[in-house]
Short mmCIF file of C-alpha atoms and ligand atoms in Angstrom, two decimals:
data_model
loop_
_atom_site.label_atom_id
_atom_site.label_comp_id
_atom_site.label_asym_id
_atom_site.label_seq_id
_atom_site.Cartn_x
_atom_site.Cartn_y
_atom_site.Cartn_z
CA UNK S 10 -15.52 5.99 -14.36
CA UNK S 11 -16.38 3.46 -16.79
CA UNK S 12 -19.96 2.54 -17.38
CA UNK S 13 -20.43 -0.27 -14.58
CA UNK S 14 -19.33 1.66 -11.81
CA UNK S 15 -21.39 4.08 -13.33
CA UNK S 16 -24.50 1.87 -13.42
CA UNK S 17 -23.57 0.46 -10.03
CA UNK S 18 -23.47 4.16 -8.18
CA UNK S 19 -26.84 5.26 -10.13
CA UNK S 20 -28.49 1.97 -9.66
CA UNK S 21 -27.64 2.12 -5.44
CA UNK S 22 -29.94 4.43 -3.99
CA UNK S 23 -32.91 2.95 -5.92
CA UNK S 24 -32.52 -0.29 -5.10
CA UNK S 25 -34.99 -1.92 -2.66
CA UNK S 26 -32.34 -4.22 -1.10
CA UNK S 27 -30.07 -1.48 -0.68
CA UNK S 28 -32.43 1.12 1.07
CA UNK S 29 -34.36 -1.88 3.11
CA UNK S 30 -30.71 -2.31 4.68
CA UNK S 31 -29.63 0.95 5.24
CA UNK S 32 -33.04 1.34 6.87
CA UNK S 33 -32.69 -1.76 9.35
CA UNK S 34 -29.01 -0.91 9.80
CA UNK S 35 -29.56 2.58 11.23
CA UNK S 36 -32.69 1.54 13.02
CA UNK S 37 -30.69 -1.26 14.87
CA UNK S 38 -27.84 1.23 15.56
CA UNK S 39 -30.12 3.29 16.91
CA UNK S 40 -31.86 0.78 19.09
CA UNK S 41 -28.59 0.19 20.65
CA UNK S 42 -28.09 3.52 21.69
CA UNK S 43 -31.72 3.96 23.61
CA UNK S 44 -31.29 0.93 26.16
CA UNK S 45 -30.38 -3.06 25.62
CA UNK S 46 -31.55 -4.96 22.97
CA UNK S 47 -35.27 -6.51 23.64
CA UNK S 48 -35.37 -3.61 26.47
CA UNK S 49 -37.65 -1.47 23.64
CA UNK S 50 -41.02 0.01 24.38
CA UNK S 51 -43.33 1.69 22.53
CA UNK S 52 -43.56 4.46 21.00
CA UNK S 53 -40.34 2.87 19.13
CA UNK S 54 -37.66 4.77 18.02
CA UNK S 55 -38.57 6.63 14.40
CA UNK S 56 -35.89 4.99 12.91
CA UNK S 57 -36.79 1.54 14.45
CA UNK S 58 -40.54 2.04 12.99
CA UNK S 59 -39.76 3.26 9.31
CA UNK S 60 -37.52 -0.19 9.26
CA UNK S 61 -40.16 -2.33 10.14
CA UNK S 62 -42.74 -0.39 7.93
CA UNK S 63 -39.64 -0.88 5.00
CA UNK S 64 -39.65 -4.50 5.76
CA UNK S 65 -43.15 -5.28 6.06
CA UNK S 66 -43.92 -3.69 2.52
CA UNK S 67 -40.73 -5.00 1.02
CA UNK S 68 -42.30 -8.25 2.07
CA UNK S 69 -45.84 -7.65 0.92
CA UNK S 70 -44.58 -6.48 -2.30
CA UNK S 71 -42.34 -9.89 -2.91
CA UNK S 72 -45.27 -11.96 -1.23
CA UNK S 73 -42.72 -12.89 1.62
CA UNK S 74 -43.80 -13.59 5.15
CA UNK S 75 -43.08 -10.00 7.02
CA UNK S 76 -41.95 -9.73 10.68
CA UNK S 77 -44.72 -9.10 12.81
CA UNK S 78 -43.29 -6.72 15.28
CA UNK S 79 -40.06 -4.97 16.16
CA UNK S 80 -38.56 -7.51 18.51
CA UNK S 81 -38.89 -10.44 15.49
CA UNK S 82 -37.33 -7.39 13.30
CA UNK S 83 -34.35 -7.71 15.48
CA UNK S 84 -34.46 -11.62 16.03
CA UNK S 85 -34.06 -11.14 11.87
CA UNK S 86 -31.00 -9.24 12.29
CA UNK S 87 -29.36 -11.17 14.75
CA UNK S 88 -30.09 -14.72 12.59
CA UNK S 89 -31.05 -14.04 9.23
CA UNK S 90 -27.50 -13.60 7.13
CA UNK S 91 -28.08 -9.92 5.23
CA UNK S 92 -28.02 -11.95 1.58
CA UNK S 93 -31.01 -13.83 2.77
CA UNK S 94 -32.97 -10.56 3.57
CA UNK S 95 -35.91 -9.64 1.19
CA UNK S 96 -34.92 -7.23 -1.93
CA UNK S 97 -32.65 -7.44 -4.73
CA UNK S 98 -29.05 -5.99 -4.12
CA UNK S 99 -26.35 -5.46 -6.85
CA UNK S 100 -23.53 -7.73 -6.86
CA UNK S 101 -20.61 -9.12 -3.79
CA UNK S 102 -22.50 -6.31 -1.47
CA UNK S 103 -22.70 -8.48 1.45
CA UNK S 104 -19.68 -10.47 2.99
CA UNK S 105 -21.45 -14.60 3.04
CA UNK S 106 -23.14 -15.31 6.66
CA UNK S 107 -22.99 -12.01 7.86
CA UNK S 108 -25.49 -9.87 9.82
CA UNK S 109 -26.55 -6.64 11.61
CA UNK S 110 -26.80 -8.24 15.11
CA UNK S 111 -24.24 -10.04 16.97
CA UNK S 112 -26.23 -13.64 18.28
CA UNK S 113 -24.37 -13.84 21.39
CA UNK S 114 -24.76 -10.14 22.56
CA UNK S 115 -27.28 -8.66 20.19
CA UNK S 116 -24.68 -6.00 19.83
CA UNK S 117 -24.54 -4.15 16.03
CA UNK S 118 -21.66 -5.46 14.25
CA UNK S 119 -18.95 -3.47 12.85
CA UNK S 120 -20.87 -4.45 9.47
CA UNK S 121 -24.36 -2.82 11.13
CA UNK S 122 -22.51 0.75 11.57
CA UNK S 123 -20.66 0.82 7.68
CA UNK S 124 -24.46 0.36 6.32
CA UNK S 125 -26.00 3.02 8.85
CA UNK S 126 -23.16 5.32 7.96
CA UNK S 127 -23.66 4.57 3.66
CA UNK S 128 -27.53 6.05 4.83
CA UNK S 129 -26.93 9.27 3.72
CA UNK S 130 -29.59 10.87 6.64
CA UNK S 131 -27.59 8.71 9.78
CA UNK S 132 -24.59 9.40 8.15
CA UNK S 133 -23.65 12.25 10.24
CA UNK S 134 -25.14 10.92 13.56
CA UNK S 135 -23.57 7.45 13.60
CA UNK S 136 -20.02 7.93 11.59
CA UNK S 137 -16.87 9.50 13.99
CA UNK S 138 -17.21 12.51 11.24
CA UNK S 139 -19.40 14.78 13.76
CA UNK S 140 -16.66 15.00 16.78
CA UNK S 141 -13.50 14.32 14.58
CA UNK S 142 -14.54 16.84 12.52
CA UNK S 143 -15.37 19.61 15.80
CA UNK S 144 -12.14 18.70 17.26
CA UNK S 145 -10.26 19.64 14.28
CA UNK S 146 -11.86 22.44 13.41
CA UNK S 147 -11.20 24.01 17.06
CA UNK S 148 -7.46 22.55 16.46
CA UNK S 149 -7.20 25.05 13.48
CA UNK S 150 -8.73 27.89 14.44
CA UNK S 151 -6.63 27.97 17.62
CA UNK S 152 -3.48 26.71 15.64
CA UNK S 153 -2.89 23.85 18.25
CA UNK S 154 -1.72 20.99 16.73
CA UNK S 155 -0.40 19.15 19.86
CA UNK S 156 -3.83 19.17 21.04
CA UNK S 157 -5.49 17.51 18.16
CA UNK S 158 -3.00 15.33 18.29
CA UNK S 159 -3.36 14.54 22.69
CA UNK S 160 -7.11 13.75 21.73
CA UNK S 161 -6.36 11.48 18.70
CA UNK S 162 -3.93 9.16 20.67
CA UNK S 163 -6.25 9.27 23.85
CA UNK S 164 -9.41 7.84 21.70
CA UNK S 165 -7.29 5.35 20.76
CA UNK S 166 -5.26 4.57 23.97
CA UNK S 167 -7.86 4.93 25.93
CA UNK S 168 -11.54 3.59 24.94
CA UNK S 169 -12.36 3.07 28.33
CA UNK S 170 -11.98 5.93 31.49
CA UNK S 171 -13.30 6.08 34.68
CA UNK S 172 -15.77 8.82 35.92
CA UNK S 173 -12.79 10.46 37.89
CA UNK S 174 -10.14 10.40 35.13
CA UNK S 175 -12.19 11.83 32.87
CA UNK S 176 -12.66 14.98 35.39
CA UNK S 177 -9.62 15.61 35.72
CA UNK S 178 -7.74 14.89 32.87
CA UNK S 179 -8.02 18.03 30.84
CA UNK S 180 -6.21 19.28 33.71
CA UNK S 181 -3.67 16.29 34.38
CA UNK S 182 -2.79 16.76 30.73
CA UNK S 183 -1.07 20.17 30.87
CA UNK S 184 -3.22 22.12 28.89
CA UNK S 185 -2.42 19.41 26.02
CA UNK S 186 -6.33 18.72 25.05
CA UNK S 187 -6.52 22.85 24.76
CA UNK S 188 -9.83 23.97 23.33
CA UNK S 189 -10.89 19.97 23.95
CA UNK S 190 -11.34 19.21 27.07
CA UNK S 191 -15.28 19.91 27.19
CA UNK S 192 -15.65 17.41 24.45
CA UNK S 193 -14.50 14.75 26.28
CA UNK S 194 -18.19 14.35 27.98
CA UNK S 195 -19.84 14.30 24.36
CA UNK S 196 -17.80 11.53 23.35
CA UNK S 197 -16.93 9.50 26.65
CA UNK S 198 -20.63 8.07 28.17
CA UNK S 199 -21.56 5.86 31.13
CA UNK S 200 -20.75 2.65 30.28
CA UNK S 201 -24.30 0.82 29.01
CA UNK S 202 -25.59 -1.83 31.62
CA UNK S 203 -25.08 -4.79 28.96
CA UNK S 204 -20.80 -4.31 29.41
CA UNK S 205 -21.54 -5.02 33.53
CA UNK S 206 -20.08 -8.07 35.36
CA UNK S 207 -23.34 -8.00 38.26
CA UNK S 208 -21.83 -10.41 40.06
CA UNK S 209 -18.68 -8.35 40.45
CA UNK S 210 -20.31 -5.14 39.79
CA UNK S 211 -17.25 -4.39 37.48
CA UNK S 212 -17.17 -3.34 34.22
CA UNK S 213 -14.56 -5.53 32.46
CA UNK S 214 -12.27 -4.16 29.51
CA UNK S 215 -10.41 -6.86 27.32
CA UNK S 216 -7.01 -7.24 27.75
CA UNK S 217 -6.02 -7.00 23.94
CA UNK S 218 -7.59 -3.77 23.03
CA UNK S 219 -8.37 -2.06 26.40
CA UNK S 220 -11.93 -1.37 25.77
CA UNK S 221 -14.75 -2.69 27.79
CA UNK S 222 -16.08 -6.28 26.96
CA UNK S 223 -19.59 -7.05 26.64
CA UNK S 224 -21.20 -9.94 28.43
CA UNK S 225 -22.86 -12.83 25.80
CA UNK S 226 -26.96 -14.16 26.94
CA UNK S 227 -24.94 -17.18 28.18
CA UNK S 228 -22.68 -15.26 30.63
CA UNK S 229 -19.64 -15.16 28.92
CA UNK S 230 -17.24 -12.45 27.45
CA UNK S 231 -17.04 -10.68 24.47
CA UNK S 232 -15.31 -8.48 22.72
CA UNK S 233 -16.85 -6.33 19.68
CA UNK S 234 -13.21 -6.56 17.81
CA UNK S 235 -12.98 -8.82 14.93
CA UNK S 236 -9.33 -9.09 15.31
CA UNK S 237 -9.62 -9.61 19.14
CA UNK S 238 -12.08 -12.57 18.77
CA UNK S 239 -10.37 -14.10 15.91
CA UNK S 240 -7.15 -14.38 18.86
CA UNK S 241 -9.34 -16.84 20.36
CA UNK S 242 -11.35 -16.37 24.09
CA UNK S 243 -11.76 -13.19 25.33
CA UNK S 244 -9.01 -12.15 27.71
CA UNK S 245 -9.46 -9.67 30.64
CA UNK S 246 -7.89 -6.85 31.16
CA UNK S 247 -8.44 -3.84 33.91
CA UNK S 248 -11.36 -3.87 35.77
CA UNK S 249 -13.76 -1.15 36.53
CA UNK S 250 -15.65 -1.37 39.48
CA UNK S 251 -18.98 0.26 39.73
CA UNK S 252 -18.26 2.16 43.12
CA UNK S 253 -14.82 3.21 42.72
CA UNK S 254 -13.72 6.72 40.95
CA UNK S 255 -17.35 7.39 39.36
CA UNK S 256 -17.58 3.93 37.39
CA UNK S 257 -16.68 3.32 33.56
CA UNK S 258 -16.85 5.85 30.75
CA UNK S 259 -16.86 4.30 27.33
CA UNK S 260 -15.92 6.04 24.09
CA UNK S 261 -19.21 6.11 21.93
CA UNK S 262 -19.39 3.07 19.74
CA UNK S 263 -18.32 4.88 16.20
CA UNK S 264 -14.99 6.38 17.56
CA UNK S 265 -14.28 3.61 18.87
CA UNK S 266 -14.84 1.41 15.74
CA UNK S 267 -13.11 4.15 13.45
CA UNK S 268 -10.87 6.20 15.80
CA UNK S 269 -9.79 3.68 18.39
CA UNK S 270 -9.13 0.59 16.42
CA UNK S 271 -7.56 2.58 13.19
CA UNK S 272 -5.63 4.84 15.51
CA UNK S 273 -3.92 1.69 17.49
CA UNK S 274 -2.94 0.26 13.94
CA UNK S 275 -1.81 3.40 12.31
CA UNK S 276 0.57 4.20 15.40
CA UNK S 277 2.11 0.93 15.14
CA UNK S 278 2.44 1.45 11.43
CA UNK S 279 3.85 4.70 12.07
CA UNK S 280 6.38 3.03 14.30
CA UNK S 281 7.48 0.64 11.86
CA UNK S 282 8.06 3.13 8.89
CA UNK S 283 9.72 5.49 10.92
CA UNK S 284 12.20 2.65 12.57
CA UNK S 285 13.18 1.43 8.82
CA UNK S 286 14.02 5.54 8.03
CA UNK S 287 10.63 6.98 6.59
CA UNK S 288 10.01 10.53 7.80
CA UNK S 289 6.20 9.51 9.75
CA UNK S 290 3.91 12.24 11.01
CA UNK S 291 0.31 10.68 12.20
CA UNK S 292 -2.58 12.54 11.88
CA UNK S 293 -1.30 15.50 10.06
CA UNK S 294 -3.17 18.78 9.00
CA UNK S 295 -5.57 18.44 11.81
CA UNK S 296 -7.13 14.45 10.89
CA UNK S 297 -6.99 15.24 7.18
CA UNK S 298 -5.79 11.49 7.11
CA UNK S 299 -4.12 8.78 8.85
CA UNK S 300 -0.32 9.03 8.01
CA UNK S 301 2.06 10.93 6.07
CA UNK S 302 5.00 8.81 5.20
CA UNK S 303 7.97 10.81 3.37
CA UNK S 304 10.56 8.50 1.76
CA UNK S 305 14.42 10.05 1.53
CA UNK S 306 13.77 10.72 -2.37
CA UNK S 307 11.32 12.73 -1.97
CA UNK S 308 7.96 10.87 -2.49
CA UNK S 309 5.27 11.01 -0.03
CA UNK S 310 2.65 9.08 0.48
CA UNK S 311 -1.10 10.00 2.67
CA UNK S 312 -1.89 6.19 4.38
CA UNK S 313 -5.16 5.79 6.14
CA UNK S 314 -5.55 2.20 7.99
CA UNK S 315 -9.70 0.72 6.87
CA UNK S 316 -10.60 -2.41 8.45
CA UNK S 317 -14.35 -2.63 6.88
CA UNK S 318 -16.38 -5.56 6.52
CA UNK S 319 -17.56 -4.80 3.49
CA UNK S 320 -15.35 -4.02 0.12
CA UNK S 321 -18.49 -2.87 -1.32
CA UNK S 322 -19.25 0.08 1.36
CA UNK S 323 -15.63 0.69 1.60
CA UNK S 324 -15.14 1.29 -2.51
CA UNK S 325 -18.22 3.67 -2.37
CA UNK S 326 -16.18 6.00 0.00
CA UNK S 327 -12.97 5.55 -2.07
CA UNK S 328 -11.99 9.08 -2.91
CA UNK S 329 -8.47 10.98 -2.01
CA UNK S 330 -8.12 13.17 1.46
CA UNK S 331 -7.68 16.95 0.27
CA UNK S 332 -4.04 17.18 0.02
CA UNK S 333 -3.43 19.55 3.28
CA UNK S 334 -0.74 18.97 3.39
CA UNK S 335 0.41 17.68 0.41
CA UNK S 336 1.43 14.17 -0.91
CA UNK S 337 1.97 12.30 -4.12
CA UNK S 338 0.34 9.33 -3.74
CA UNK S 339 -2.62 8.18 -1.65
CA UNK S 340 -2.89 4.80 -0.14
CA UNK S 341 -5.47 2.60 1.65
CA UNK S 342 -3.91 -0.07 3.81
CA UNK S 343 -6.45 -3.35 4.68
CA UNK S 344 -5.26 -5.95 6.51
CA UNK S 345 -3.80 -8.65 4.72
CA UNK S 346 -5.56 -11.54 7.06
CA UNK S 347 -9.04 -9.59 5.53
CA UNK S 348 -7.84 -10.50 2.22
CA UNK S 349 -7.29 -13.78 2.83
CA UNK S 350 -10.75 -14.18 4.08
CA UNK S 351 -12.53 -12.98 1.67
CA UNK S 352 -10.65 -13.78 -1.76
CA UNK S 353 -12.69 -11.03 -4.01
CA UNK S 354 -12.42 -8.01 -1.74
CA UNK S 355 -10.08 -6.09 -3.89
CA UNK S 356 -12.52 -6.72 -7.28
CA UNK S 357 -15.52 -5.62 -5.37
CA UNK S 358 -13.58 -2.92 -3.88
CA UNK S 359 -12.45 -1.71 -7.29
CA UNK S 360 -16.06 -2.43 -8.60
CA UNK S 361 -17.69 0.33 -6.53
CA UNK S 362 -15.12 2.74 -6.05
CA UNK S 363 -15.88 5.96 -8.03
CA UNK S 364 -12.33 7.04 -8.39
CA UNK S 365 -8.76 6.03 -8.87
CA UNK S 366 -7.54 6.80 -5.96
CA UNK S 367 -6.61 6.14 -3.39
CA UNK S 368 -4.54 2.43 -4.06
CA UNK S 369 -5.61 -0.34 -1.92
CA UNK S 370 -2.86 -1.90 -0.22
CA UNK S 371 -1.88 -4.71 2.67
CA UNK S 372 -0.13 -3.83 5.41
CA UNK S 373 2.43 -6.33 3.77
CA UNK S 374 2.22 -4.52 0.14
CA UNK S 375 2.82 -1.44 1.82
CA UNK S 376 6.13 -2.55 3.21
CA UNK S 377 7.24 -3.52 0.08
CA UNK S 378 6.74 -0.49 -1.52
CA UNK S 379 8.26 1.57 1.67
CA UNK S 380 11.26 -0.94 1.12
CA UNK S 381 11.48 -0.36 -2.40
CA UNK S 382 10.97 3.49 -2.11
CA UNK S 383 13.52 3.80 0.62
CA UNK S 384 15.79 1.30 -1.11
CA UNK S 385 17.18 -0.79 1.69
CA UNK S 386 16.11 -3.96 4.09
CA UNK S 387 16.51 -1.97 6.58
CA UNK S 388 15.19 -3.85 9.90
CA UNK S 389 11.97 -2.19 11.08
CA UNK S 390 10.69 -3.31 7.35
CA UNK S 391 11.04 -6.65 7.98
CA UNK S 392 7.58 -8.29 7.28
CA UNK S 393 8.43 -11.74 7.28
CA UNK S 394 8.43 -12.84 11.39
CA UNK S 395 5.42 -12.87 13.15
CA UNK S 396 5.14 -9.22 15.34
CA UNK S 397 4.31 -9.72 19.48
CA UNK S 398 0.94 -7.75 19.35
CA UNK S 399 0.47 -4.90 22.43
CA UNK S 400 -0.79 -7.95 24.87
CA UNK S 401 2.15 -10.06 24.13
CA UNK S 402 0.70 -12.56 21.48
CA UNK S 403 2.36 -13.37 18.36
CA UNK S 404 -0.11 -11.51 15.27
CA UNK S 405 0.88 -12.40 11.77
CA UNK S 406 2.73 -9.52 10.04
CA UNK S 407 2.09 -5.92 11.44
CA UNK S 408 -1.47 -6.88 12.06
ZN1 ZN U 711 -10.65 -6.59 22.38
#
């Protein structure tokens, strides 16, 4: 580690910016989770009152104006762009004009969850890590791959599930969830009051990624997905209606940002390695990462897909999967569009990561190096023409 990244990783945890962040992060996280935003009564969440206690001295201590209360605490975090916040942060931490609060929905951004999970005491409670990590460990002992594997691709085939279908699927499934079925109801709730179409008395889910969208203070849709939004207007998909088989079931918010949404782009990178003649096995050794790619002469790579906001948050978590089972080199894929938009994410990705590996690579890079590695142009490596996206529309490269 040379001595910047040295200073950077010491320096981190003692740096007012960074914990008065974290702090707000995991309090609005949290706020989420106990009703809708503004909904809040007192006594407030402990999470929600150490961040405005963080904020207020942080404030005090700079001789900037403090919120008054929690609810201007969150009007901060839905309008006040994180590199404006009070505190001194080290370099390229936060993405320009970004924030903890969606506007429209005063939803916590994708963003809001990668700086409650880099709070080493939320960590547990708001990453996928908790239930990931049960599932695979009851996997093991029970030496039932299949079933880790029925779980993995129903998080991320399925976001959304009525009350009924998620009764009886453990049995519909033929045994295939095994030791898993019970978990189900830990990580599928009632779908939160915000997602509901009153009018309809559906719950909505978008027609791109299949989980349910949210509706905006002026009465339009939403959907929490970067890539989904960036398509343009939300599109619906299935509806849910309140009264028919028990209602909506949504897949808690961190599975679905780091289960779901990686899952549905690791299977169809999967699909394109193993149509151009890579030997593709997803989620091997129980979750120990995304994909394990083996080339015909003989070297094998351990891909995980990260779509995170910030290259900063992301390098801090850069180290290899334990090689279970085994590969030779380890590889990060980001989407090339998120390079695009933000020119310097690979130098402040390589600024805060403490090791060497794993490499950072575009989906597009990656291809490359599978083409190279298995020596051909063989067609499913093709990276040139746009790829139909599962809803039809034409997405630039694989992603
Ligand atoms: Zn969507």
């Amino acid at each position: 580690m040379s001595q910047d990244r040295t200073m950077l990783t010491t320096l981190w945890s003692e740096t007012d910016g960074v914990l008065l962040l974290r702090s707000v992060a995991t309090a609005m996280v949290r706020l989420s989770e106990v009703g809708d935003p503004g909904a809040y009564t007192l006594p407030y969440p402990d999470e929600a009152q150490r961040a405005l206690n963080t904020t207020v001295l942080t404030c005090l201590l700079l001789k900037a104006k403090p919120p008054e209360s929690l609810p201007e605490l969150v009007e901060w975090a839905a309008k006040r762009p994180l590199d404006q916040w009070p505190g001194t942060l080290p370099p390229d931490v936060v993405p320009p004009e970004s924030r903890f609060l969606d506007e429209a929905t005063r939803q916590p951004t994708a963003l809001c969850y990668e700086w409650a999970v880099d709070a080493e005491d939320s960590a547990a409670r708001h990453s996928e890590q908790r239930y990931m990590a049960i599932a695979s460990q009851r996997c093991w002992e029970e030496n039932y791959p299949e079933a880790y594997r029925a779980f993995r691709l129903l998080l991320t085939r399925r976001p959304v599930l009525t009350h009924r279908e998620l009764a009886t699927l453990p049995a519909a499934a033929d045994g295939e969830l095994g030791p898993l079925g019970d978990l189900l109801y830990d990580v599928y709730r009632p779908a939160p009051s915000g997602h509901l179409d009153r009018e309809r008395r559906s719950h909505i889910s978008c027609a791109r990624c299949h989980t349910l969208l949210h509706l905006t203070v002026g009465g339009d849709l939403w959907c929490e997905r970067r890539r989904c939004r960036e398509l343009g207007t939300a599109r619906r998909g299935r509806e849910y209606p309140v009264d028919d088989g028990g209602g909506a079931q949504l897949l808690i918010r961190p599975l679905r940002q780091w289960v779901s949404a990686t899952g549905a782009l690791e299977e169809r990178l999967a699909q394109r390695l193993a149509a151009a003649g890579a030997d593709v096995e997803l989620w091997p050794g129980f979750g120990a990462y995304g994909i394990r790619v083996r080339f015909p002469g003989g070297t094998t790579l351990a891909v995980d897909h990260k779509d995170w906001e910030s290259p900063a948050l992301l390098g801090r978590r850069a180290v290899p999967p334990q090689p279970d089972p085994p590969y030779d080199r380890c590889v990060w894929v980001v989407p090339a569009a998120r390079l695009r938009k933000n020119p310097d994410f690979r130098t402040t990705f390589e600024a805060y990561r403490p090791s060497a590996s794993p490499e950072l690579m575009t989906d597009r890079e990656l291809l490359r190096t599978a083409r190279r590695l298995i020596g051909t142009t063989a067609p499913g490596l093709r990276d040139t023409a746009p790829d139909p996206g599962p809803d039809g529309e034409a997405t630039e490269g694989l992603f």
